[in-house]
Every structure is written in C-alpha cells, then in structure tokens.
Short mmCIF file of C-alpha atoms and ligand atoms in Angstrom, two decimals:
data_model
loop_
_atom_site.label_atom_id
_atom_site.label_comp_id
_atom_site.label_asym_id
_atom_site.label_seq_id
_atom_site.Cartn_x
_atom_site.Cartn_y
_atom_site.Cartn_z
CA MET A 20 0.06 0.01 -0.02
CA LYS A 21 1.20 3.37 -0.88
CA ILE A 22 1.05 6.03 1.93
CA LEU A 23 1.61 9.68 2.01
CA VAL A 24 2.46 11.02 5.48
CA VAL A 25 1.65 14.75 5.92
CA GLU A 26 3.43 15.87 9.02
CA ASP A 27 5.45 19.15 9.71
CA GLU A 28 7.19 17.69 12.85
CA ASP A 29 10.30 16.15 11.09
CA ALA A 30 11.33 13.68 13.84
CA LEU A 31 7.72 12.36 13.90
CA ALA A 32 7.47 12.23 10.13
CA LYS A 33 10.62 10.23 9.90
CA GLY A 34 9.67 7.74 12.75
CA LEU A 35 6.29 7.04 10.95
CA LYS A 36 8.06 6.52 7.65
CA PHE A 37 10.49 4.11 9.30
CA ASN A 38 7.81 2.06 11.01
CA PHE A 39 5.66 1.99 7.90
CA GLU A 40 8.39 0.80 5.76
CA LEU A 41 9.10 -1.89 8.21
CA GLU A 42 5.51 -3.08 7.67
CA GLY A 43 6.23 -3.17 3.98
CA TYR A 44 4.44 0.03 2.89
CA GLU A 45 5.79 2.40 0.28
CA VAL A 46 5.98 5.73 2.04
CA ALA A 47 6.48 9.48 0.97
CA LEU A 48 6.54 12.47 3.21
CA ALA A 49 5.19 15.91 2.91
CA GLY A 50 6.00 18.65 5.43
CA ASP A 51 3.30 21.04 4.56
CA GLY A 52 -0.20 21.09 2.96
CA VAL A 53 0.57 22.71 -0.49
CA THR A 54 3.43 20.03 -0.99
CA ALA A 55 0.91 17.20 0.12
CA VAL A 56 -1.69 18.24 -2.49
CA ARG A 57 0.88 18.60 -5.17
CA MET A 58 2.46 15.22 -4.46
CA PHE A 59 -0.94 13.58 -4.37
CA GLU A 60 -1.91 15.01 -7.75
CA ALA A 61 1.29 13.90 -9.41
CA ALA A 62 1.51 10.39 -7.76
CA GLU A 63 1.28 7.49 -10.26
CA PRO A 64 -0.04 5.13 -9.14
CA SER A 65 -2.07 7.07 -6.56
CA PHE A 66 -1.62 7.13 -2.91
CA GLU A 67 -3.98 4.76 -1.03
CA LEU A 68 -3.68 6.18 2.26
CA ILE A 69 -3.04 9.66 3.57
CA VAL A 70 -1.78 10.06 7.31
CA LEU A 71 -2.48 13.53 7.99
CA ASP A 72 -1.58 15.87 10.75
CA LEU A 73 -4.15 18.88 11.14
CA MET A 74 -1.88 21.61 12.44
CA LEU A 75 0.42 22.39 9.32
CA PRO A 76 2.16 25.50 8.27
CA GLY A 77 0.34 27.43 5.39
CA MET A 78 -2.54 25.29 4.31
CA SER A 79 -4.39 23.57 7.17
CA GLY A 80 -4.89 19.82 7.47
CA TYR A 81 -8.56 20.31 7.02
CA GLU A 82 -8.05 22.02 3.74
CA VAL A 83 -5.54 19.36 2.66
CA CYS A 84 -8.18 16.80 3.45
CA LYS A 85 -10.84 18.59 1.71
CA GLN A 86 -8.74 19.15 -1.51
CA ILE A 87 -7.47 15.51 -1.55
CA ARG A 88 -10.99 14.17 -1.00
CA GLN A 89 -12.33 16.27 -3.88
CA ARG A 90 -9.83 14.76 -6.11
CA ASP A 91 -10.23 11.20 -4.88
CA PRO A 92 -13.27 9.80 -3.06
CA ARG A 93 -11.59 6.43 -2.66
CA VAL A 94 -8.30 7.23 -0.87
CA SER A 95 -8.30 6.54 2.84
CA ILE A 96 -7.63 9.42 5.04
CA LEU A 97 -6.42 8.97 8.76
CA VAL A 98 -6.04 12.01 10.69
CA LEU A 99 -3.33 12.00 13.30
CA SER A 100 -3.69 15.06 15.56
CA ALA A 101 -3.00 16.62 18.75
CA ARG A 102 -6.46 18.42 18.64
CA THR A 103 -8.64 16.42 20.79
CA LEU A 104 -11.90 18.55 20.94
CA SER A 105 -15.09 16.92 19.52
CA GLU A 106 -15.53 19.96 17.15
CA ASP A 107 -12.07 19.33 15.68
CA ARG A 108 -12.98 15.63 15.07
CA ALA A 109 -16.53 16.71 13.63
CA MET A 110 -14.73 19.25 11.33
CA ALA A 111 -12.23 16.60 10.18
CA PHE A 112 -15.02 14.16 9.33
CA ASP A 113 -16.90 16.88 7.47
CA CYS A 114 -13.82 17.42 5.34
CA GLY A 115 -13.82 13.83 4.33
CA THR A 116 -11.55 12.01 6.96
CA ASP A 117 -12.27 8.34 7.43
CA GLN A 118 -10.47 7.83 10.77
CA TYR A 119 -9.25 10.09 13.54
CA LEU A 120 -6.48 9.12 16.04
CA SER A 121 -5.45 11.55 18.74
CA LYS A 122 -1.77 12.34 19.54
CA PRO A 123 -0.07 11.07 21.51
CA PHE A 124 -0.96 7.61 20.18
CA ALA A 125 0.33 4.07 20.66
CA LEU A 126 2.20 2.89 17.62
CA PRO A 127 0.87 -0.55 17.62
CA GLU A 128 -2.76 0.97 17.54
CA LEU A 129 -1.86 3.15 14.49
CA LEU A 130 -0.27 0.03 12.82
CA SER A 131 -3.20 -2.06 13.45
CA ARG A 132 -5.57 0.48 12.10
CA ILE A 133 -3.44 0.84 8.91
CA ARG A 134 -3.48 -2.85 8.46
CA ASN A 135 -7.05 -2.88 8.81
CA ILE A 136 -7.38 -0.18 6.18
CA GLU A 137 -5.31 -2.03 3.88
CA GLU A 138 -7.30 -5.18 4.50
CA ARG A 139 -10.44 -3.41 3.74
CA ARG A 140 -9.11 -1.69 0.65
CA ARG A 141 -8.18 -5.04 -0.77
CA MET A 142 -11.72 -6.35 -0.17
CA LEU A 143 -13.14 -3.27 -1.94
CA PHE A 144 -10.75 -2.68 -4.72
CA GLY A 145 -8.82 -5.90 -4.95
CA GLY A 146 -11.47 -7.33 -7.60
CA ALA A 147 -12.48 -10.11 -5.08
CA GLU A 148 -15.90 -11.25 -4.82
CA PRO A 149 -17.85 -9.92 -1.99
CA ALA A 150 -17.41 -11.75 1.24
CA SER A 151 -21.06 -12.79 1.34
CA PRO A 152 -22.35 -13.94 -2.04
CA GLU A 153 -25.98 -12.75 -1.34
CA THR A 154 -24.82 -9.14 -1.06
CA SER A 155 -26.43 -7.13 -3.74
CA ARG A 156 -24.52 -4.66 -5.68
CA GLU A 157 -27.28 -2.27 -5.67
CA LEU A 158 -29.35 -0.84 -2.94
CA ARG A 159 -32.62 1.12 -3.40
CA ILE A 160 -33.58 3.57 -0.74
CA GLY A 161 -37.06 4.89 -0.85
CA LYS A 162 -38.33 5.84 -4.34
CA ASP A 163 -35.53 8.18 -5.47
CA VAL A 164 -32.17 6.82 -4.37
CA VAL A 165 -30.02 4.00 -5.60
CA VAL A 166 -26.69 3.10 -4.17
CA ASN A 167 -24.32 1.31 -6.58
CA PHE A 168 -21.64 -0.40 -4.26
CA ASP A 169 -19.34 -1.49 -7.26
CA ARG A 170 -18.97 2.00 -8.56
CA PHE A 171 -19.31 3.84 -5.17
CA GLU A 172 -22.07 5.90 -6.55
CA LEU A 173 -25.26 7.43 -5.19
CA HIS A 174 -27.97 8.21 -7.54
CA VAL A 175 -30.51 10.51 -6.19
CA LYS A 176 -33.19 11.25 -8.91
CA ASP A 177 -30.94 12.37 -11.74
CA ALA A 178 -28.03 13.41 -9.88
CA ILE A 179 -24.95 11.17 -9.24
CA GLN A 180 -22.61 11.52 -6.39
CA THR A 181 -19.42 9.59 -5.52
CA LEU A 182 -19.33 8.17 -2.14
CA THR A 183 -16.27 7.70 -0.07
CA THR A 184 -14.77 4.40 0.82
CA MET A 185 -16.22 4.53 4.39
CA GLU A 186 -19.52 6.01 3.41
CA THR A 187 -19.94 3.01 1.00
CA GLN A 188 -18.79 0.55 3.71
CA LEU A 189 -21.27 1.88 6.28
CA LEU A 190 -24.15 1.80 3.87
CA ARG A 191 -23.42 -1.73 2.84
CA TYR A 192 -23.27 -2.80 6.50
CA PHE A 193 -26.52 -1.00 7.01
CA ALA A 194 -28.08 -2.74 4.17
CA GLN A 195 -26.89 -6.13 5.29
CA HIS A 196 -28.45 -5.50 8.90
CA GLU A 197 -31.59 -3.89 7.63
CA ASP A 198 -34.11 -3.16 10.39
CA ARG A 199 -31.78 -4.19 13.23
CA VAL A 200 -30.84 -1.98 15.98
CA LEU A 201 -26.94 -1.52 15.62
CA SER A 202 -25.05 -0.01 18.44
CA ARG A 203 -22.40 2.54 17.85
CA ALA A 204 -19.76 0.11 19.21
CA GLN A 205 -20.92 -2.66 16.95
CA LEU A 206 -20.67 -0.23 13.80
CA MET A 207 -17.27 0.98 14.88
CA GLN A 208 -15.99 -2.60 15.40
CA ASP A 209 -17.47 -4.19 12.24
CA VAL A 210 -17.25 -1.26 9.74
CA TRP A 211 -14.06 0.43 10.87
CA GLY A 212 -12.48 -2.40 12.60
CA ASP A 213 -11.95 -0.17 15.61
CA SER A 214 -12.79 -1.17 19.05
CA SER A 215 -11.65 1.99 20.72
CA THR A 216 -14.00 4.00 22.70
CA PHE A 217 -13.59 7.14 20.51
CA GLY A 218 -15.93 5.65 18.04
CA SER A 219 -19.33 7.13 18.84
CA ARG A 220 -18.77 10.68 17.38
CA THR A 221 -17.30 9.16 14.05
CA ILE A 222 -20.58 7.12 13.54
CA ASP A 223 -22.79 10.12 14.35
CA ASN A 224 -20.82 12.15 11.97
CA PHE A 225 -21.08 9.65 9.17
CA VAL A 226 -24.78 9.01 9.77
CA MET A 227 -25.43 12.83 9.73
CA ARG A 228 -23.75 12.88 6.37
CA LEU A 229 -25.59 9.93 5.01
CA ARG A 230 -28.80 11.55 6.08
CA ARG A 231 -27.92 14.77 4.27
CA LEU A 232 -27.14 13.02 1.23
CA ILE A 233 -30.01 10.57 1.20
CA GLU A 234 -33.03 11.60 3.34
CA PRO A 235 -35.58 13.93 1.76
CA ASP A 236 -35.83 15.60 5.11
CA PRO A 237 -32.58 15.01 6.99
CA ALA A 238 -33.99 16.64 10.13
CA ASN A 239 -36.67 14.12 10.12
CA PRO A 240 -35.05 10.86 8.92
CA ARG A 241 -37.05 7.91 7.76
CA HIS A 242 -34.15 5.65 6.69
CA PHE A 243 -31.46 6.19 9.28
CA LEU A 244 -33.37 6.21 12.59
CA SER A 245 -31.63 7.06 15.78
CA VAL A 246 -32.20 4.61 18.60
CA ARG A 247 -31.98 6.58 21.89
CA GLY A 248 -28.89 5.55 23.87
CA THR A 249 -27.75 2.78 21.53
CA GLY A 250 -27.22 3.69 17.93
CA TYR A 251 -29.02 3.38 14.72
CA ARG A 252 -31.60 1.37 12.68
CA PHE A 253 -31.65 1.40 8.93
CA VAL A 254 -34.87 1.02 7.01
CA SER A 255 -34.58 1.13 3.12
CA ASN A 256 -38.35 1.45 2.46
CA PRO A 257 -40.35 2.48 5.42
CA ALA A 258 -44.14 2.20 5.24
CA GLU A 259 -45.71 5.38 3.92
CA PRO A 260 -46.98 7.41 6.79
CA THR A 261 -50.65 6.90 7.31
CA GLU A 262 -52.80 9.81 6.24
CA PRO A 263 -54.75 11.37 9.02
CA PRO A 264 -58.41 10.72 8.45
CA ALA A 265 -59.92 13.52 6.28
CA1 CA B 26 1.91 19.94 13.18
#
C-alpha cells in the first residue's frame, strides 16, 4: 500500500516512515499542505492512504483533507492530531476524513488501524468477490435513491454523487443488517475495525452525512433512524406514513 504522510514535525514524520516501511508499505513524506496536495496530484499510481496532521504551516490539514477528498473519493484518510476537541473531530470528518487518532498515540494501535485499512481496501478494490455472495451490488432506498456499491455511486433522482470508501462500507453494512438496531460500538467494530472508545462521534458524523445525502428531510429521518442511547436502525423502504383521516 502506498502511503503519504503529511506531518511538519520532522522527527515524527521520519519515525512514521521508518515504521511504515518496516511493515512493507511504500511511504512518501510531505512537510506542508501545499506540497502534500501537489504530491498527491502527481503520484502515479495514486496514494491509497493519507496519514494527515491537522496543524500544518500554511494550508491547514482540514483544507488538505478537503482538497484531496475532492480529487479522490476512494483514498483512505487517517487524521493523526493533537487536537482532541469533539469539534475538531467533527470538522475533520466533514472534510472527508475516514479515521481520527489523537496524539499522543500508541504505535501498535496506529499500525493495526493501517493494516485494517489495507485489508478493507483489498476487499473493496482488489477485484475479489464480495465476502457474502448474497450481497447485492445495488441498494434502493425509498423511491428516489439507488446506491451502486461497485461504483461507489449514489444516484438521487438524476444526480450522481461519488461516495467515499467509508460511506460506502457503512451503507453496505446498514443494508446487510436492515431493520436491526445497531449499536455505535458494533458499527465501529464491524465497519471501521476499531474497538476504541472514541468511535461514537465518528458514527454520528457519518450518519449525519448519509442523512444529508439521502434523506428527503434530514431533520426528520425515515431511513437512518436514531435509537436512543444505543445507535441506529436502517430502513430502506419505510411504510408510507398513514394519512390522518380526512
Ligand atoms: Ca503539526
């Protein structure tokens, strides 16, 4: 897997490169955001994972994330940041981050997350058959929305939008567990492969994004339902609300 590490702290950047290369990854370093975006654009073949610091000289990590995400919905982006406020995490997810790990971090945890990302990418892009043969390649949500899992596309009426890797995986998981109550911990474990306790915010951010993309009225969701204190329940085709008697 080809990784771009975007980190202005030289010692940390070199340490990450060293450890990632030990794992067999191909690693390039960028010390600032402008360089990172330029390297990303020029790379052939593309980088598959960006490990991104948020506080960078010049262009912020958020902006780097947004720009790279605009260019490639499929690249995996893992933010590694000393910012620990939930607002920072939420903003990073809004910019298209897939995963967020706070500094200081434990190297084994970072490496295990990266192995996980690699494994999932292989499943998604490696050309292998989906794990469960009955998995449909398309999902219809309500009257107007179709998700194409092979092409990572969301069709809403006549508009087509490309989904990110994690959005696609989360949607697929919801589809495979239709109408069941799914806890945040279960989603975090099964979709992100992450059993850390930081997960709940991540899930909420992703569900908010899916609602914005898919729900006719995101404030009153009919497909991605909140289950108080637990998590979410997905319903692709809810019964039409009964009309009040005339
Ligand atoms: Ca920094």
